[in-house]
Amino acid sequence: MTKAKFKSFWDKFGTLSILVLMLVCLSIASPKYFLTADNFKQIGLQSTVYILLAFGEFFAILLAGIDLSVGSVAALVGMFIAMMLKAGVPIPLAILAGLLIALVFGAVNGILINALDLHPFVVTLGTNTIFRGITLVVSNGSPVYGLPKAFKDMSGYVFGFPIPLLFALIMAVVLILFTTRSVAARNLYALGGNKQSAWYSGINTKHYTLFAHMLASLLAGVAGIIMTSRVGAAEPTAGDGYETFAIASCIIGGTSFFGGKGKIFGVLLGGLTIGTITNGLNILNVSSYYQKIVMGALIIGSVALEKVIGNSVKNS
Amino acid sequence: MLGLFLKKRNALTSGQKEKMVHMNSLVEMRNITKKFPGVTALSGVNFDVQPGEVHVLLGENGAGKSTLMKMLSGAYEPTEGTMVANGKEFPRFTPRISQENGISIIYQELSVIDEISIQENIFVGKLLTKKVAGISLVDNATMKQRTQEVLDEIGLKRSPGTRAGQLSIPEKQMVEIAKAVAFDAKVIIMDEPTSSLTTEEINHLFEIVDRLKKQGKGIVFISHKLDEVMAIGDRVTVLKDGQYIGTYPISEMNEDKLVTMMVGREIKGTYLQDPNRDYGDDIIFEAKDITRKDNRCRNISFQLKRGEILGFSGLVGAGRTELMEAIFGAAPMKTGEMTLLGEKLNIKCPYDALKAGIALVTENRRVTGFSPFFSIKQNLIQAKYLKESKFGGMTGLINKKMEQEVAEEQRAAMQIKCATTNQTITELSGGNQQKVILGKWMASDPKLIIFDEPTKGIDVGTKSEIYKLMRALAERGIGVLVVSSEMPELLSTCDRIVVFSDGKKNGEFTSLEATEEALVRAATT
């Protein structure tokens, strides 16, 4: 393979190669437990929440911004839905209300960013804590148990395939179509690549910033529903620190931190990579304290590897 | 075909003659060819720099000047050819070889860091140190002394400790030159050094260049401005579309000859404008009493007739660009009414302007003109998509077939030079980028196009193409407004010229009445 060919290969399949490499290593390390059909389903399930959060995060990062509040929004939406279900609200209505709440919180992020002309980092750093605080206040700090069976069954299996993962994959298809086929997404990419020129081309930058953050929160809300359904309860501290995984999934998936570049498919692979790492560490019996250290190192390592290979190809 | 071939041959022989004469070149590039995937950027170029000369590199945008210079700095590797420095041959220069042989480039976009002092700017990355008790410390005293010497040498009257942010643009440019001098550069390449300087500042720059020349340094001077080329150059090398046209002593040249070599055709002084033409009373755009919220332009009224090109002259900051931003909705208005083709406009943001059929080709291409990660095609289609979809562009689907058609149509209409429209726009030269931006707006079917400094940093050949495009638009009944700081540009393209001074309209001239003196007088009183 020539260098140029390898470069275009790496551009397309870099993230996938890292994921495959990781799967191979873990399969060798633990063929008995890791390399089983059940475990792969497990990985898919574990990845679902990361993937959905990362999809939302993607739109914030695409605009050269960030959303640190996705984990809190997921917990908050989960908590609201759990409380509504406990109060006897029908499931579809509760879900709809939960998603509406997610949109409202996304709008809060977007409006603050626009009105105060602050970097999304600062705004969402603040709202992350605020949303978490609201969750603790409404739940009085305790988890909500005993959700209807039908709600829990939503994260079951269909023909032996985990429903949440299926849903994440459908979401991926929808978002891939959206990002590649819609004028709105084209405008988001333009805004992320050069805000000023987007504005002078007629793109209303504030509307699109608001839109991106509402989309980020909406997807976080979806993640929150799945999280709550899987656990069968809403924990006020659920999803704490998950923004790290969401951001890491985007970066591993090749989304540029400087905005304007990135693909949903890459983010999907990024989320699966994070899920695989978590699962692998559990299987290898790494203690949860060490897991954090290893996870951090693997995030840096996998992005660095991609960059090092990418650079060495580019420079030669 | 044969003509081109003969021309190429002549060029090569004259280049070879040059090489025979000079034996002690500081650097030399022999028969350089550079191919990029799909494009030959340079073919068979010879270039050399002698001690104590100003060697002008002349060519339109996209002619290959930057590519050639990037080989001198070590950024690019020639596909074919030999590089020579101080008599030693290399297959390519690395940045290191380039540095060791005293090659220094002063780019158009200055790299001076505002937050630190002149002295620190000069020694950035190469701080001098002294050992005190075995520990390396920054040697400020020596650096200060050395900076002072260099500043004296080039005549910049500032103390080495001055923060660079306090310097004017020409002063910053001198700091860059000082940096080259401080590290004993033998070849100094200046990439369009006069593009943002006033006449007086240019004269000062030329004095410095003369001084450097007398010290035996070789200067490579890249410029589009032919009068400057004639004034400062000793020799000139002309490139056209990557072809080597030849190297000649300036004494054998004149401006007309240079233009002909650069573009391969005669360019006339005026551009299809007829001072005696009567445009009648068909007013297509009218602005009444426009005042911006920040008062940067006040009480501006004007009318634009069908077929006319209306120019706006004045000093930078006099309110011309500011007025256009207000018309386009990019800056809020306090008062003002606008009518386009009989319809009253209510424009609050650029999106409204786009919908109403107003386009603004902005002054600063890189910052406000295009989407850098988008392909030529994606840039060309952007405004059309936005205009044709609803709710600020939230609806609407990508249509690859239409994209392709629009891109090809605009590529042909604007004569955009590219291998394919799938190339990233940043791979194009400035002039071609400008054509893409114009094409983007044309695809959105505008009724009024505002040009703000349409030919800034664009070479003579492309300039005349853009003037012709502007005239063709006016003939088609599209309104054309032009803001320009280049008076010959306004005088040769516009039917009427409005002059601004201090945020207000301070005169209006027909093309018969307008002279440079009249415009200057109106702009400064």
PDB file of N, CA, C and O in Angstrom, chain B residues 159-206:
ATOM      1  N   SER B 159      12.128  52.075  21.086  1.00  0.00           N
ATOM      2  CA  SER B 159      13.067  51.408  21.981  1.00  0.00           C
ATOM      3  C   SER B 159      12.765  49.908  21.988  1.00  0.00           C
ATOM      4  O   SER B 159      11.620  49.497  21.796  1.00  0.00           O
ATOM      5  N   PRO B 160      13.789  49.096  22.188  1.00  0.00           N
ATOM      6  CA  PRO B 160      13.621  47.638  22.114  1.00  0.00           C
ATOM      7  C   PRO B 160      12.559  47.099  23.069  1.00  0.00           C
ATOM      8  O   PRO B 160      11.986  46.047  22.834  1.00  0.00           O
ATOM      9  N   GLY B 161      12.286  47.836  24.156  1.00  0.00           N
ATOM     10  CA  GLY B 161      11.330  47.336  25.151  1.00  0.00           C
ATOM     11  C   GLY B 161       9.881  47.641  24.806  1.00  0.00           C
ATOM     12  O   GLY B 161       8.973  47.176  25.493  1.00  0.00           O
ATOM     13  N   THR B 162       9.630  48.393  23.723  1.00  0.00           N
ATOM     14  CA  THR B 162       8.257  48.765  23.373  1.00  0.00           C
ATOM     15  C   THR B 162       7.420  47.519  23.086  1.00  0.00           C
ATOM     16  O   THR B 162       7.865  46.609  22.393  1.00  0.00           O
ATOM     17  N   ARG B 163       6.196  47.504  23.628  1.00  0.00           N
ATOM     18  CA  ARG B 163       5.309  46.385  23.356  1.00  0.00           C
ATOM     19  C   ARG B 163       4.885  46.431  21.895  1.00  0.00           C
ATOM     20  O   ARG B 163       4.503  47.490  21.385  1.00  0.00           O
ATOM     21  N   ALA B 164       4.941  45.314  21.213  1.00  0.00           N
ATOM     22  CA  ALA B 164       4.682  45.302  19.762  1.00  0.00           C
ATOM     23  C   ALA B 164       3.259  45.732  19.438  1.00  0.00           C
ATOM     24  O   ALA B 164       2.998  46.280  18.373  1.00  0.00           O
ATOM     25  N   GLY B 165       2.335  45.530  20.377  1.00  0.00           N
ATOM     26  CA  GLY B 165       0.948  45.920  20.161  1.00  0.00           C
ATOM     27  C   GLY B 165       0.787  47.418  19.936  1.00  0.00           C
ATOM     28  O   GLY B 165      -0.195  47.868  19.350  1.00  0.00           O
ATOM     29  N   GLN B 166       1.755  48.201  20.405  1.00  0.00           N
ATOM     30  CA  GLN B 166       1.669  49.655  20.255  1.00  0.00           C
ATOM     31  C   GLN B 166       2.159  50.116  18.884  1.00  0.00           C
ATOM     32  O   GLN B 166       2.052  51.289  18.537  1.00  0.00           O
ATOM     33  N   LEU B 167       2.717  49.207  18.108  1.00  0.00           N
ATOM     34  CA  LEU B 167       3.301  49.611  16.835  1.00  0.00           C
ATOM     35  C   LEU B 167       2.240  49.639  15.728  1.00  0.00           C
ATOM     36  O   LEU B 167       1.271  48.902  15.766  1.00  0.00           O
ATOM     37  N   SER B 168       2.482  50.511  14.750  1.00  0.00           N
ATOM     38  CA  SER B 168       1.612  50.540  13.584  1.00  0.00           C
ATOM     39  C   SER B 168       1.994  49.370  12.669  1.00  0.00           C
ATOM     40  O   SER B 168       3.021  48.722  12.878  1.00  0.00           O
ATOM     41  N   ILE B 169       1.168  49.136  11.646  1.00  0.00           N
ATOM     42  CA  ILE B 169       1.453  47.996  10.759  1.00  0.00           C
ATOM     43  C   ILE B 169       2.812  48.125  10.062  1.00  0.00           C
ATOM     44  O   ILE B 169       3.598  47.182  10.064  1.00  0.00           O
ATOM     45  N   PRO B 170       3.138  49.303   9.489  1.00  0.00           N
ATOM     46  CA  PRO B 170       4.472  49.408   8.871  1.00  0.00           C
ATOM     47  C   PRO B 170       5.602  49.202   9.873  1.00  0.00           C
ATOM     48  O   PRO B 170       6.639  48.622   9.532  1.00  0.00           O
ATOM     49  N   GLU B 171       5.382  49.645  11.113  1.00  0.00           N
ATOM     50  CA  GLU B 171       6.427  49.441  12.122  1.00  0.00           C
ATOM     51  C   GLU B 171       6.603  47.957  12.443  1.00  0.00           C
ATOM     52  O   GLU B 171       7.715  47.473  12.628  1.00  0.00           O
ATOM     53  N   LYS B 172       5.477  47.258  12.485  1.00  0.00           N
ATOM     54  CA  LYS B 172       5.558  45.813  12.738  1.00  0.00           C
ATOM     55  C   LYS B 172       6.313  45.119  11.612  1.00  0.00           C
ATOM     56  O   LYS B 172       7.092  44.197  11.837  1.00  0.00           O
ATOM     57  N   GLN B 173       6.042  45.606  10.410  1.00  0.00           N
ATOM     58  CA  GLN B 173       6.740  45.041   9.263  1.00  0.00           C
ATOM     59  C   GLN B 173       8.250  45.252   9.419  1.00  0.00           C
ATOM     60  O   GLN B 173       9.041  44.362   9.127  1.00  0.00           O
ATOM     61  N   MET B 174       8.613  46.435   9.936  1.00  0.00           N
ATOM     62  CA  MET B 174      10.036  46.708  10.126  1.00  0.00           C
ATOM     63  C   MET B 174      10.623  45.801  11.197  1.00  0.00           C
ATOM     64  O   MET B 174      11.794  45.431  11.123  1.00  0.00           O
ATOM     65  N   VAL B 175       9.812  45.468  12.196  1.00  0.00           N
ATOM     66  CA  VAL B 175      10.297  44.533  13.216  1.00  0.00           C
ATOM     67  C   VAL B 175      10.617  43.183  12.563  1.00  0.00           C
ATOM     68  O   VAL B 175      11.630  42.546  12.873  1.00  0.00           O
ATOM     69  N   GLU B 176       9.775  42.782  11.626  1.00  0.00           N
ATOM     70  CA  GLU B 176      10.036  41.513  10.920  1.00  0.00           C
ATOM     71  C   GLU B 176      11.334  41.599  10.119  1.00  0.00           C
ATOM     72  O   GLU B 176      12.106  40.645  10.068  1.00  0.00           O
ATOM     73  N   ILE B 177      11.527  42.747   9.480  1.00  0.00           N
ATOM     74  CA  ILE B 177      12.769  42.920   8.732  1.00  0.00           C
ATOM     75  C   ILE B 177      13.943  42.899   9.707  1.00  0.00           C
ATOM     76  O   ILE B 177      14.967  42.255   9.466  1.00  0.00           O
ATOM     77  N   ALA B 178      13.765  43.585  10.858  1.00  0.00           N
ATOM     78  CA  ALA B 178      14.823  43.628  11.872  1.00  0.00           C
ATOM     79  C   ALA B 178      15.185  42.219  12.323  1.00  0.00           C
ATOM     80  O   ALA B 178      16.358  41.899  12.539  1.00  0.00           O
ATOM     81  N   LYS B 179      14.187  41.375  12.430  1.00  0.00           N
ATOM     82  CA  LYS B 179      14.398  39.995  12.858  1.00  0.00           C
ATOM     83  C   LYS B 179      15.313  39.279  11.849  1.00  0.00           C
ATOM     84  O   LYS B 179      16.243  38.576  12.228  1.00  0.00           O
ATOM     85  N   ALA B 180      14.993  39.486  10.574  1.00  0.00           N
ATOM     86  CA  ALA B 180      15.819  38.871   9.530  1.00  0.00           C
ATOM     87  C   ALA B 180      17.246  39.385   9.605  1.00  0.00           C
ATOM     88  O   ALA B 180      18.216  38.626   9.538  1.00  0.00           O
ATOM     89  N   VAL B 181      17.373  40.709   9.788  1.00  0.00           N
ATOM     90  CA  VAL B 181      18.701  41.320   9.834  1.00  0.00           C
ATOM     91  C   VAL B 181      19.475  40.834  11.059  1.00  0.00           C
ATOM     92  O   VAL B 181      20.658  40.519  10.983  1.00  0.00           O
ATOM     93  N   ALA B 182      18.782  40.733  12.192  1.00  0.00           N
ATOM     94  CA  ALA B 182      19.447  40.341  13.433  1.00  0.00           C
ATOM     95  C   ALA B 182      20.067  38.956  13.321  1.00  0.00           C
ATOM     96  O   ALA B 182      21.094  38.671  13.931  1.00  0.00           O
ATOM     97  N   PHE B 183      19.439  38.097  12.552  1.00  0.00           N
ATOM     98  CA  PHE B 183      19.984  36.750  12.416  1.00  0.00           C
ATOM     99  C   PHE B 183      20.757  36.592  11.120  1.00  0.00           C
ATOM    100  O   PHE B 183      20.885  35.504  10.578  1.00  0.00           O
ATOM    101  N   ASP B 184      21.224  37.751  10.621  1.00  0.00           N
ATOM    102  CA  ASP B 184      22.174  37.751   9.534  1.00  0.00           C
ATOM    103  C   ASP B 184      21.621  37.052   8.290  1.00  0.00           C
ATOM    104  O   ASP B 184      22.289  36.219   7.677  1.00  0.00           O
ATOM    105  N   ALA B 185      20.392  37.412   7.931  1.00  0.00           N
ATOM    106  CA  ALA B 185      19.811  36.842   6.723  1.00  0.00           C
ATOM    107  C   ALA B 185      20.578  37.328   5.505  1.00  0.00           C
ATOM    108  O   ALA B 185      21.012  38.475   5.459  1.00  0.00           O
ATOM    109  N   LYS B 186      20.796  36.451   4.559  1.00  0.00           N
ATOM    110  CA  LYS B 186      21.481  36.838   3.326  1.00  0.00           C
ATOM    111  C   LYS B 186      20.476  37.063   2.204  1.00  0.00           C
ATOM    112  O   LYS B 186      20.688  37.869   1.313  1.00  0.00           O
ATOM    113  N   VAL B 187      19.390  36.293   2.265  1.00  0.00           N
ATOM    114  CA  VAL B 187      18.324  36.463   1.280  1.00  0.00           C
ATOM    115  C   VAL B 187      17.047  36.791   2.032  1.00  0.00           C
ATOM    116  O   VAL B 187      16.606  36.022   2.877  1.00  0.00           O
ATOM    117  N   ILE B 188      16.472  37.971   1.747  1.00  0.00           N
ATOM    118  CA  ILE B 188      15.227  38.345   2.420  1.00  0.00           C
ATOM    119  C   ILE B 188      14.108  38.374   1.390  1.00  0.00           C
ATOM    120  O   ILE B 188      14.181  39.091   0.398  1.00  0.00           O
ATOM    121  N   ILE B 189      13.090  37.534   1.622  1.00  0.00           N
ATOM    122  CA  ILE B 189      11.968  37.458   0.695  1.00  0.00           C
ATOM    123  C   ILE B 189      10.825  38.272   1.274  1.00  0.00           C
ATOM    124  O   ILE B 189      10.425  38.056   2.421  1.00  0.00           O
ATOM    125  N   MET B 190      10.342  39.252   0.506  1.00  0.00           N
ATOM    126  CA  MET B 190       9.224  40.058   1.001  1.00  0.00           C
ATOM    127  C   MET B 190       7.996  39.765   0.148  1.00  0.00           C
ATOM    128  O   MET B 190       7.963  40.060  -1.033  1.00  0.00           O
ATOM    129  N   ASP B 191       6.971  39.182   0.788  1.00  0.00           N
ATOM    130  CA  ASP B 191       5.764  38.798   0.068  1.00  0.00           C
ATOM    131  C   ASP B 191       4.756  39.946   0.122  1.00  0.00           C
ATOM    132  O   ASP B 191       4.168  40.199   1.166  1.00  0.00           O
ATOM    133  N   GLU B 192       4.585  40.624  -0.974  1.00  0.00           N
ATOM    134  CA  GLU B 192       3.683  41.777  -1.071  1.00  0.00           C
ATOM    135  C   GLU B 192       3.792  42.703   0.134  1.00  0.00           C
ATOM    136  O   GLU B 192       2.814  42.924   0.857  1.00  0.00           O
ATOM    137  N   PRO B 193       4.985  43.256   0.342  1.00  0.00           N
ATOM    138  CA  PRO B 193       5.191  44.037   1.567  1.00  0.00           C
ATOM    139  C   PRO B 193       4.443  45.367   1.569  1.00  0.00           C
ATOM    140  O   PRO B 193       4.242  45.949   2.613  1.00  0.00           O
ATOM    141  N   THR B 194       4.008  45.850   0.420  1.00  0.00           N
ATOM    142  CA  THR B 194       3.408  47.189   0.394  1.00  0.00           C
ATOM    143  C   THR B 194       1.886  47.165   0.399  1.00  0.00           C
ATOM    144  O   THR B 194       1.260  48.204   0.329  1.00  0.00           O
ATOM    145  N   SER B 195       1.295  45.968   0.507  1.00  0.00           N
ATOM    146  CA  SER B 195      -0.152  45.879   0.293  1.00  0.00           C
ATOM    147  C   SER B 195      -0.956  46.703   1.286  1.00  0.00           C
ATOM    148  O   SER B 195      -2.055  47.129   0.973  1.00  0.00           O
ATOM    149  N   SER B 196      -0.437  46.919   2.501  1.00  0.00           N
ATOM    150  CA  SER B 196      -1.231  47.712   3.443  1.00  0.00           C
ATOM    151  C   SER B 196      -0.512  48.995   3.871  1.00  0.00           C
ATOM    152  O   SER B 196      -0.732  49.490   4.960  1.00  0.00           O
ATOM    153  N   LEU B 197       0.370  49.520   3.012  1.00  0.00           N
ATOM    154  CA  LEU B 197       1.122  50.718   3.385  1.00  0.00           C
ATOM    155  C   LEU B 197       0.669  51.934   2.583  1.00  0.00           C
ATOM    156  O   LEU B 197       0.188  51.812   1.456  1.00  0.00           O
ATOM    157  N   THR B 198       0.814  53.135   3.171  1.00  0.00           N
ATOM    158  CA  THR B 198       0.546  54.369   2.443  1.00  0.00           C
ATOM    159  C   THR B 198       1.775  54.716   1.597  1.00  0.00           C
ATOM    160  O   THR B 198       2.847  54.137   1.770  1.00  0.00           O
ATOM    161  N   THR B 199       1.611  55.678   0.709  1.00  0.00           N
ATOM    162  CA  THR B 199       2.702  56.060  -0.189  1.00  0.00           C
ATOM    163  C   THR B 199       3.968  56.421   0.585  1.00  0.00           C
ATOM    164  O   THR B 199       5.072  55.989   0.243  1.00  0.00           O
ATOM    165  N   GLU B 200       3.783  57.194   1.640  1.00  0.00           N
ATOM    166  CA  GLU B 200       4.934  57.631   2.429  1.00  0.00           C
ATOM    167  C   GLU B 200       5.640  56.430   3.069  1.00  0.00           C
ATOM    168  O   GLU B 200       6.869  56.318   3.046  1.00  0.00           O
ATOM    169  N   GLU B 201       4.807  55.519   3.600  1.00  0.00           N
ATOM    170  CA  GLU B 201       5.376  54.337   4.250  1.00  0.00           C
ATOM    171  C   GLU B 201       6.100  53.459   3.230  1.00  0.00           C
ATOM    172  O   GLU B 201       7.119  52.848   3.540  1.00  0.00           O
ATOM    173  N   ILE B 202       5.562  53.428   2.031  1.00  0.00           N
ATOM    174  CA  ILE B 202       6.206  52.638   0.977  1.00  0.00           C
ATOM    175  C   ILE B 202       7.586  53.222   0.672  1.00  0.00           C
ATOM    176  O   ILE B 202       8.576  52.491   0.553  1.00  0.00           O
ATOM    177  N   ASN B 203       7.648  54.555   0.583  1.00  0.00           N
ATOM    178  CA  ASN B 203       8.945  55.193   0.324  1.00  0.00           C
ATOM    179  C   ASN B 203       9.962  54.829   1.396  1.00  0.00           C
ATOM    180  O   ASN B 203      11.117  54.553   1.107  1.00  0.00           O
ATOM    181  N   HIS B 204       9.505  54.824   2.636  1.00  0.00           N
ATOM    182  CA  HIS B 204      10.405  54.479   3.730  1.00  0.00           C
ATOM    183  C   HIS B 204      10.886  53.025   3.608  1.00  0.00           C
ATOM    184  O   HIS B 204      12.062  52.728   3.777  1.00  0.00           O
ATOM    185  N   LEU B 205       9.946  52.162   3.266  1.00  0.00           N
ATOM    186  CA  LEU B 205      10.297  50.747   3.087  1.00  0.00           C
ATOM    187  C   LEU B 205      11.362  50.608   1.995  1.00  0.00           C
ATOM    188  O   LEU B 205      12.330  49.859   2.138  1.00  0.00           O
ATOM    189  N   PHE B 206      11.164  51.372   0.918  1.00  0.00           N
ATOM    190  CA  PHE B 206      12.117  51.305  -0.189  1.00  0.00           C
ATOM    191  C   PHE B 206      13.513  51.773   0.236  1.00  0.00           C
ATOM    192  O   PHE B 206      14.522  51.242  -0.210  1.00  0.00           O
TER     193      PHE B 206
END
